[in-house]
Short mmCIF file of C-alpha atoms in Angstrom, two decimals:
data_model
loop_
_atom_site.label_atom_id
_atom_site.label_comp_id
_atom_site.label_asym_id
_atom_site.label_seq_id
_atom_site.Cartn_x
_atom_site.Cartn_y
_atom_site.Cartn_z
CA MET A 1 90.04 75.52 99.02
CA SER A 2 87.19 77.05 97.19
CA SER A 3 84.88 79.19 99.24
CA LEU A 4 81.14 79.05 99.46
CA ASP A 5 78.51 81.61 100.28
CA ILE A 6 76.32 80.89 103.27
CA LEU A 7 73.43 82.59 104.94
CA VAL A 8 73.18 82.57 108.72
CA THR A 9 70.06 83.65 110.60
CA TYR A 10 69.17 83.41 114.25
CA ASP A 11 66.62 84.14 116.91
CA VAL A 12 67.93 84.42 120.41
CA GLU A 13 65.54 84.63 123.35
CA THR A 14 66.56 87.88 125.10
CA GLN A 15 64.17 88.22 128.02
CA GLU A 16 66.88 87.42 130.49
CA LYS A 17 70.34 88.91 130.92
CA SER A 18 71.94 85.61 129.87
CA GLY A 19 69.99 85.74 126.61
CA GLN A 20 71.29 89.19 125.81
CA ARG A 21 74.79 87.95 126.41
CA ARG A 22 74.21 84.99 124.05
CA LEU A 23 72.84 87.34 121.40
CA ARG A 24 75.94 89.51 121.56
CA LYS A 25 78.21 86.47 121.34
CA VAL A 26 76.34 85.02 118.38
CA ALA A 27 76.54 88.37 116.57
CA THR A 28 80.27 88.64 117.21
CA ILE A 29 80.94 85.17 115.85
CA CYS A 30 78.93 85.94 112.72
CA GLN A 31 80.73 89.24 112.35
CA ASN A 32 84.06 87.40 112.40
CA TYR A 33 83.11 85.33 109.39
CA GLY A 34 80.90 87.58 107.31
CA GLN A 35 78.77 90.64 107.21
CA ARG A 36 75.44 91.72 108.59
CA VAL A 37 72.87 92.22 105.85
CA GLN A 38 69.79 92.46 108.11
CA LYS A 39 69.33 92.66 111.88
CA SER A 40 69.90 88.99 112.53
CA VAL A 41 70.92 87.82 109.08
CA PHE A 42 74.51 87.39 108.00
CA GLU A 43 76.06 86.53 104.65
CA CYS A 44 79.46 84.91 104.81
CA ARG A 45 81.95 83.75 102.21
CA VAL A 46 83.90 80.97 103.89
CA THR A 47 85.87 77.83 103.17
CA GLN A 48 84.53 74.47 104.26
CA SER A 49 86.80 74.45 107.30
CA GLN A 50 85.88 77.98 108.29
CA LEU A 51 82.25 76.97 108.08
CA GLU A 52 82.87 74.05 110.44
CA ASP A 53 84.71 76.35 112.86
CA MET A 54 81.96 78.89 112.81
CA GLU A 55 79.22 76.32 113.28
CA HIS A 56 81.09 74.78 116.18
CA GLN A 57 81.53 78.13 117.90
CA LEU A 58 77.88 79.06 117.42
CA LEU A 59 76.65 75.74 118.78
CA LYS A 60 78.70 76.27 121.93
CA VAL A 61 76.99 79.58 122.54
CA ILE A 62 73.32 79.09 121.76
CA ASP A 63 70.77 77.59 124.11
CA LYS A 64 69.09 74.88 122.08
CA GLU A 65 65.93 75.01 124.21
CA ARG A 66 65.27 78.68 123.57
CA ASP A 67 67.22 79.91 120.55
CA SER A 68 67.10 79.07 116.90
CA LEU A 69 69.93 79.06 114.41
CA ARG A 70 69.69 78.40 110.69
CA ILE A 71 72.56 78.10 108.25
CA TYR A 72 71.74 77.98 104.54
CA LEU A 73 74.41 76.95 102.07
CA LEU A 74 73.98 78.89 98.88
CA TYR A 75 74.91 76.70 95.97
CA GLY A 76 76.13 78.80 93.11
CA ASP A 77 77.28 82.34 92.90
CA ARG A 78 75.68 84.64 95.43
CA ASN A 79 74.85 87.15 92.70
CA ARG A 80 72.86 84.53 90.87
CA VAL A 81 70.97 82.94 93.73
CA THR A 82 69.90 86.04 95.62
CA ARG A 83 67.45 88.77 94.77
CA VAL A 84 67.82 91.87 96.85
CA TYR A 85 65.32 94.69 97.16
CA GLY A 86 65.37 97.86 99.20
CA ARG A 87 68.35 99.00 101.20
CA ASP A 88 71.43 96.96 100.53
CA ASP A 89 74.74 97.53 102.30
CA TYR A 90 76.40 94.35 101.10
CA ILE A 91 80.11 94.80 100.35
CA ASP A 92 81.84 92.40 97.98
CA TYR A 93 85.05 91.57 99.84
CA ASP A 94 86.59 90.11 96.69
CA ALA A 95 86.27 93.37 94.78
CA PRO A 96 89.02 95.96 95.13
CA ILE A 97 88.90 97.53 98.60
CA ILE A 98 90.41 101.00 98.45
CA LEU A 99 89.58 103.42 101.21
CA MET B 1 97.47 74.55 93.94
CA ILE B 2 95.66 75.07 97.17
CA LYS B 3 96.43 78.72 97.57
CA THR B 4 93.55 81.08 96.92
CA ILE B 5 94.08 84.67 96.08
CA LEU B 6 93.13 86.86 98.98
CA ASN B 7 92.12 90.46 98.72
CA THR B 8 94.37 93.42 99.37
CA LEU B 9 93.08 96.22 101.57
CA TYR B 10 94.41 99.56 100.36
CA VAL B 11 94.01 102.49 102.74
CA GLN B 12 95.02 105.86 101.43
CA THR B 13 92.65 108.32 103.09
CA GLN B 14 94.87 110.36 105.37
CA GLY B 15 94.15 110.01 109.05
CA SER B 16 92.50 106.58 108.80
CA TYR B 17 92.88 104.25 111.75
CA LEU B 18 92.92 100.46 111.44
CA HIS B 19 92.30 98.23 114.40
CA LEU B 20 91.38 94.70 115.34
CA ASP B 21 87.93 93.74 116.56
CA HIS B 22 87.72 90.04 117.38
CA GLU B 23 88.51 88.43 114.00
CA THR B 24 87.83 91.49 111.90
CA VAL B 25 89.65 94.61 110.77
CA ILE B 26 87.87 97.90 111.35
CA VAL B 27 88.87 100.97 109.39
CA GLU B 28 87.88 104.21 111.07
CA GLN B 29 87.81 107.50 109.25
CA GLU B 30 87.01 110.74 111.08
CA GLY B 31 85.85 108.79 114.09
CA GLU B 32 83.38 106.70 112.11
CA LYS B 33 83.55 103.08 111.10
CA ALA B 34 84.19 103.10 107.35
CA LEU B 35 84.62 99.36 106.91
CA GLN B 36 84.64 96.12 108.84
CA VAL B 37 86.08 93.04 107.12
CA PRO B 38 86.77 89.56 108.49
CA LEU B 39 90.53 88.95 108.50
CA HIS B 40 90.15 85.76 106.47
CA HIS B 41 89.40 87.80 103.36
CA ILE B 42 92.59 89.82 103.61
CA GLY B 43 96.03 88.72 102.40
CA THR B 44 97.74 92.10 102.40
CA ILE B 45 97.19 95.51 103.96
CA VAL B 46 98.72 98.44 102.12
CA MET B 47 98.78 101.90 103.69
CA PHE B 48 99.73 105.23 102.17
CA GLY B 49 101.07 108.12 104.24
CA ASN B 50 99.42 109.07 107.50
CA VAL B 51 97.46 105.91 108.22
CA LEU B 52 97.58 104.33 111.65
CA ILE B 53 97.42 100.68 112.55
CA SER B 54 96.95 99.37 116.07
CA PRO B 55 99.70 97.21 117.58
CA TYR B 56 97.21 94.38 118.16
CA LEU B 57 96.17 94.29 114.53
CA LEU B 58 99.80 94.48 113.44
CA GLY B 59 100.64 91.57 115.73
CA ARG B 60 97.76 89.50 114.42
CA CYS B 61 98.78 90.20 110.82
CA THR B 62 102.39 89.11 111.32
CA ASP B 63 101.14 86.01 113.16
CA GLN B 64 98.80 84.98 110.38
CA GLY B 65 101.16 85.84 107.55
CA ILE B 66 99.19 88.85 106.36
CA SER B 67 101.63 91.27 104.72
CA VAL B 68 101.55 94.82 106.03
CA ILE B 69 103.15 97.39 103.76
CA TRP B 70 103.65 101.13 104.14
CA TYR B 71 104.10 103.62 101.32
CA ASP B 72 104.56 107.35 101.74
CA VAL B 73 101.81 109.66 100.62
CA TYR B 74 103.28 109.82 97.08
CA GLY B 75 103.26 106.05 96.75
CA ARG B 76 106.94 105.45 97.39
CA PHE B 77 107.67 102.31 99.33
CA SER B 78 108.80 102.92 102.90
CA ALA B 79 108.46 99.74 104.99
CA ARG B 80 106.91 96.35 105.42
CA ALA B 81 106.30 94.33 108.56
CA VAL B 82 107.84 90.88 108.69
CA GLY B 83 107.00 88.32 111.34
CA ARG B 84 109.16 85.49 112.61
CA THR B 85 111.51 83.92 110.09
CA ASN B 86 109.56 81.08 108.62
CA GLY B 87 110.00 78.43 106.00
CA ASN B 88 112.57 75.81 105.55
CA VAL B 89 116.19 76.29 106.63
CA LEU B 90 117.29 73.63 104.19
CA LEU B 91 115.67 75.53 101.37
CA ARG B 92 117.45 78.73 102.33
CA ARG B 93 120.68 76.78 102.58
CA ALA B 94 120.13 75.46 99.06
CA GLN B 95 119.67 79.07 98.01
CA HIS B 96 123.16 79.92 99.29
CA GLN B 97 124.68 76.86 97.74
CA VAL B 98 123.44 77.80 94.29
CA LEU B 99 124.81 81.28 94.87
CA ASN B 100 128.27 79.82 95.54
CA ASP B 101 128.11 77.60 92.48
CA GLU B 102 128.93 80.06 89.67
CA LYS B 103 127.67 77.83 86.91
CA ARG B 104 124.29 77.16 88.45
CA ALA B 105 123.88 80.79 89.53
CA LEU B 106 124.59 81.95 85.98
CA LYS B 107 122.17 79.44 84.53
CA LEU B 108 119.39 80.51 86.87
CA ALA B 109 120.06 84.22 86.30
CA SER B 110 119.90 83.61 82.55
CA ARG B 111 116.42 82.12 82.96
CA PHE B 112 115.13 85.35 84.49
CA VAL B 113 116.71 87.34 81.66
CA ILE B 114 115.24 85.03 79.02
CA GLY B 115 111.82 85.46 80.60
CA LYS B 116 112.16 89.22 80.62
CA LEU B 117 113.41 89.48 77.03
CA ARG B 118 110.89 87.08 75.54
CA ASN B 119 107.97 88.80 77.21
CA SER B 120 109.26 92.21 76.18
CA ARG B 121 109.51 90.93 72.62
CA SER B 122 105.93 89.65 72.77
CA VAL B 123 104.67 93.07 73.80
CA VAL B 124 106.51 94.62 70.85
CA GLN B 125 105.32 91.92 68.43
CA ARG B 126 101.72 92.36 69.42
CA ALA B 127 102.09 96.07 68.73
CA ILE B 128 103.49 95.33 65.23
CA ARG B 129 100.22 93.59 64.42
CA ASP B 130 98.02 96.24 65.99
CA TYR B 131 99.77 99.44 64.94
CA PRO B 132 100.98 99.16 61.33
CA ASP B 133 101.99 102.85 61.28
CA SER B 134 105.04 102.26 63.49
CA LYS B 135 105.76 98.88 61.96
CA THR B 136 109.30 99.59 60.77
CA SER B 137 110.71 100.85 64.05
CA LEU B 138 108.94 98.16 66.04
CA GLU B 139 110.19 95.41 63.75
CA LYS B 140 113.69 96.68 64.21
CA ALA B 141 113.28 96.55 68.00
CA ALA B 142 111.85 93.02 67.82
CA LYS B 143 114.84 91.94 65.74
CA GLN B 144 117.30 93.40 68.22
CA LEU B 145 115.46 91.71 71.08
CA ASN B 146 115.68 88.45 69.14
CA GLN B 147 119.43 88.87 68.92
CA CYS B 148 119.60 89.52 72.68
CA ILE B 149 117.61 86.35 73.37
CA ARG B 150 120.03 84.32 71.26
CA ASP B 151 122.98 85.97 73.03
CA VAL B 152 121.83 85.11 76.53
CA ASP B 153 123.15 81.56 76.53
CA LYS B 154 126.52 82.59 75.13
CA GLN B 155 127.47 84.68 78.14
CA VAL B 156 130.00 83.21 80.54
CA THR B 157 129.81 85.64 83.46
CA ILE B 158 126.94 87.24 85.31
CA ASP B 159 128.27 90.69 84.39
CA GLU B 160 128.10 89.89 80.70
CA LEU B 161 124.58 88.59 81.19
CA ARG B 162 123.62 91.85 82.89
CA GLY B 163 125.03 93.66 79.87
CA VAL B 164 122.73 91.76 77.52
CA GLU B 165 119.79 92.41 79.80
CA GLY B 166 120.59 96.12 79.98
CA TYR B 167 120.88 96.39 76.22
CA GLY B 168 117.61 94.53 75.65
CA SER B 169 115.92 96.75 78.14
CA SER B 170 117.10 99.94 76.43
CA VAL B 171 115.96 98.63 73.02
CA TYR B 172 112.57 97.85 74.50
CA PHE B 173 112.09 101.23 76.14
CA GLU B 174 113.13 103.00 72.94
CA ALA B 175 110.21 101.27 71.22
CA PHE B 176 107.89 101.83 74.15
CA SER B 177 106.66 105.29 73.17
CA SER B 178 105.14 103.96 69.94
CA LEU B 179 102.97 101.61 72.01
CA LEU B 180 101.22 104.60 73.52
CA ARG B 181 98.02 105.36 71.65
CA THR B 182 96.79 108.62 73.03
CA ASP B 183 96.50 112.02 71.38
CA ASP B 184 96.90 113.75 74.74
CA ASP B 185 100.22 115.66 74.77
CA PHE B 186 100.39 115.16 78.50
CA PHE B 187 101.20 111.47 78.13
CA VAL B 188 104.60 111.44 76.55
CA PHE B 189 107.35 108.96 77.12
CA GLU B 190 110.92 109.42 76.03
CA LEU B 191 113.14 107.45 78.30
CA ARG B 192 112.68 105.27 81.29
CA SER B 193 113.40 107.53 84.28
CA ARG B 194 113.15 106.56 87.91
CA ARG B 195 114.10 108.16 91.18
CA PRO B 196 112.25 110.28 90.41
CA PRO B 197 109.98 109.44 87.47
CA ARG B 198 109.93 112.51 85.19
CA ASP B 199 106.73 111.97 83.23
CA PRO B 200 103.32 110.40 83.92
CA ILE B 201 104.14 107.14 82.10
CA ASN B 202 107.26 106.66 84.15
CA ALA B 203 105.29 107.49 87.28
CA CYS B 204 102.83 104.69 86.43
CA LEU B 205 105.59 102.22 85.55
CA SER B 206 107.43 102.92 88.80
CA PHE B 207 104.27 102.50 90.82
CA ALA B 208 103.36 99.27 89.04
CA TYR B 209 106.87 97.81 89.53
CA SER B 210 106.74 98.73 93.18
CA MET B 211 103.42 96.91 93.66
CA LEU B 212 104.72 93.93 91.72
CA THR B 213 107.93 93.79 93.77
CA GLN B 214 105.91 93.63 96.97
CA ASP B 215 103.79 90.85 95.46
CA CYS B 216 106.95 88.91 94.55
CA ILE B 217 108.44 89.36 98.04
CA SER B 218 105.25 88.00 99.57
CA ALA B 219 105.23 85.09 97.12
CA LEU B 220 108.84 84.16 97.92
CA GLU B 221 108.28 84.42 101.63
CA GLY B 222 105.19 82.30 101.19
CA VAL B 223 107.22 79.34 99.96
CA GLY B 224 109.99 79.90 102.49
CA LEU B 225 112.59 81.47 100.22
CA ASP B 226 114.74 84.37 101.37
CA PRO B 227 113.82 87.31 99.11
CA GLN B 228 117.24 88.91 99.64
CA ILE B 229 119.39 86.15 98.19
CA GLY B 230 119.26 86.75 94.46
CA TYR B 231 121.34 85.72 91.49
CA LEU B 232 120.94 88.26 88.72
CA HIS B 233 120.86 91.21 91.08
CA THR B 234 123.84 91.87 93.31
CA LEU B 235 123.38 91.39 97.00
CA ARG B 236 123.07 94.57 98.97
CA PRO B 237 121.84 95.03 102.53
CA GLY B 238 118.09 95.39 102.58
CA ARG B 239 117.70 94.81 98.86
CA PRO B 240 115.20 92.09 97.91
CA ALA B 241 117.51 90.75 95.18
CA LEU B 242 115.60 87.52 94.56
CA ALA B 243 112.30 89.37 94.31
CA LEU B 244 113.93 91.71 91.80
CA ASP B 245 115.13 88.65 89.86
CA LEU B 246 111.66 87.16 89.89
CA ILE B 247 109.83 90.26 88.70
CA GLU B 248 111.95 90.44 85.53
CA GLU B 249 109.83 87.82 83.80
CA PHE B 250 106.58 89.54 84.85
CA ARG B 251 107.44 93.18 84.11
CA ALA B 252 106.25 93.27 80.52
CA TYR B 253 103.08 91.27 81.04
CA LEU B 254 101.87 92.32 84.47
CA ALA B 255 103.15 95.91 84.65
CA ASP B 256 104.01 97.41 81.24
CA ARG B 257 101.01 96.14 79.37
CA PHE B 258 98.77 97.02 82.27
CA VAL B 259 100.05 100.60 82.29
CA LEU B 260 99.66 100.87 78.50
CA THR B 261 96.06 99.75 78.75
CA LEU B 262 95.30 102.26 81.50
CA ILE B 263 96.69 105.11 79.41
CA ASN B 264 95.37 103.98 76.03
CA ARG B 265 91.88 103.51 77.42
CA LYS B 266 92.10 106.99 78.93
CA GLN B 267 91.40 105.70 82.42
CA LEU B 268 93.94 108.18 83.77
CA SER B 269 94.11 111.89 82.99
CA LYS B 270 96.22 114.90 83.85
CA SER B 271 94.34 115.52 87.10
CA ASP B 272 95.52 112.13 88.41
CA PHE B 273 99.13 113.31 88.69
CA ASP B 274 101.05 115.75 90.86
CA MET B 275 104.05 117.69 89.56
CA ARG B 276 106.65 117.98 92.25
CA PRO B 277 109.31 120.66 92.37
CA GLY B 278 112.47 119.39 90.65
CA GLY B 279 110.56 117.73 87.82
CA ALA B 280 109.25 114.60 89.50
CA VAL B 281 105.81 113.41 88.39
CA LEU B 282 103.81 111.19 90.71
CA LEU B 283 100.36 109.68 90.90
CA ASN B 284 98.17 111.52 93.39
CA GLU B 285 95.50 110.11 95.69
CA LYS B 286 92.81 110.14 93.00
CA GLY B 287 95.09 108.60 90.40
CA ARG B 288 96.22 105.90 92.78
CA ARG B 289 92.63 104.96 93.50
CA THR B 290 91.90 104.34 89.81
CA PHE B 291 95.22 102.58 89.37
CA LEU B 292 94.78 100.25 92.34
CA ALA B 293 91.19 99.34 91.49
CA ALA B 294 92.28 98.33 88.00
CA TYR B 295 95.37 96.52 89.32
CA GLN B 296 93.30 94.49 91.78
CA LYS B 297 90.80 93.59 89.05
CA ARG B 298 93.56 92.50 86.73
CA LYS B 299 94.97 90.21 89.41
CA GLN B 300 91.71 88.27 89.33
CA GLU B 301 91.78 87.64 85.58
CA GLU B 302 92.59 84.03 84.80
CA ILE B 303 94.88 82.55 82.20
CA HIS B 304 95.89 79.03 81.35
CA HIS B 305 99.36 78.38 82.77
CA PRO B 306 101.38 76.26 80.32
CA ILE B 307 103.77 74.71 82.88
CA ILE B 308 101.40 73.59 85.59
CA ASN B 309 98.61 73.11 83.06
CA GLN B 310 95.95 74.82 85.12
CA ARG B 311 93.93 77.98 85.08
CA VAL B 312 95.57 80.56 87.32
CA PRO B 313 94.55 84.09 88.32
CA LEU B 314 97.24 86.58 87.27
CA GLY B 315 97.73 87.58 90.89
CA LEU B 316 98.98 84.08 91.67
CA LEU B 317 101.64 83.97 88.94
CA PRO B 318 104.41 85.17 91.28
CA HIS B 319 103.33 82.48 93.77
CA VAL B 320 103.39 79.74 91.13
CA HIS B 321 106.87 80.74 90.01
CA ALA B 322 108.18 81.13 93.55
CA ARG B 323 107.17 77.50 94.03
CA LEU B 324 108.82 76.39 90.78
CA LEU B 325 111.93 78.25 91.87
CA ALA B 326 111.96 76.52 95.23
CA ARG B 327 111.70 73.18 93.45
CA TYR B 328 114.67 74.00 91.26
CA LEU B 329 116.82 75.23 94.16
CA ARG B 330 116.03 72.13 96.17
CA GLY B 331 117.14 70.03 93.21
CA ASP B 332 113.72 68.45 92.54
CA VAL B 333 113.74 69.58 88.92
CA ALA B 334 116.64 70.09 86.53
CA ASP B 335 115.74 73.55 85.34
CA TYR B 336 113.78 76.65 86.22
CA VAL B 337 111.35 77.71 83.51
CA PRO B 338 110.31 81.37 83.58
CA PHE B 339 106.82 82.58 82.78
CA ILE B 340 106.39 83.21 79.06
CA MET B 341 103.26 84.98 77.90
CA ARG B 342 101.46 83.76 74.83
#
């Protein structure tokens, strides 16, 4: 059960009330699996089955006519395949968490 | 091995509040969100002193098998939350049956003692190589430990076995002070003292053993064993005798050597300890933070495990051996082999 790093981004059409509701739902689902690194960009460290779950939940919520969802699977260690500039609030959940 | 090692969330800032938000844990400090983590990253939540947890989060944790453990503000264990009894009744029944079979119980108990003594000896032997100045006294201790190891199989009752273990342990702790390599007079060690620990080294050892015991309880519960039914340790209400049995083989490697490294590398200093009235010495909030960060890091280090012939993170060793123990109790294998460090 090795885990993989994924990148999830979305655009949700929010002109109507129903769109705003979808946006909130999509954000909550992403929040459950990973962490927000930009306004509508999430990085998640998940197992294959968690990825399937998450994808399934997201697909139930989005409106395929109006919204867009992209999931990128990052092959290799996140630290190696990403370059980050500017503000970065990423927290490594595998490092010691002591508050 | 399918099990992955999940992170432990340690909360020690007084007045923190933990609650559930969908599938995530939120830690609030002074009314502000200090952290939000998805539950799937967390295997254990450890809280020190005045830290609150919401009933919903607590319920979710016990449902999903996330251990929730409370310590008081000085790091002394106070409680842990346990969900429904899980695991295999037949396995627990096998546990009782071995307990009633004096011969098998003695044999199993002797395995834990062998593990403890051999690993203690390894720690001493490594020091003989590294610190030639205390060579004579250390060699003497190693020799006495050797004798203890040979004596283990000659004992015919559990009480006699406990005697050998006790003697080996006192020999080991007599040699322990020469393993400390610090010129700081604050870090002295004379004798193992607990309840309360009377010097900083003992404070660290007690804290490390306490963390390790909780890890062993979780590991045993994870494979469906009852942590209270032990063989080397006498049964007493509320006492996790089997977990105490299991930690024997890990003490030297996972706790003692870890503490020695912390002290010898000067990662801890006088300001990390509190002196309590009556002579007790305990790690304070700052000291615990350093300690726990290092402990968590160490759990992720990998070694090659000789029995299962796989690379294993140190944090999973108790889980591996809980599984081997379950196999032995169920009668799948003829013997239980303790963890022996190289």
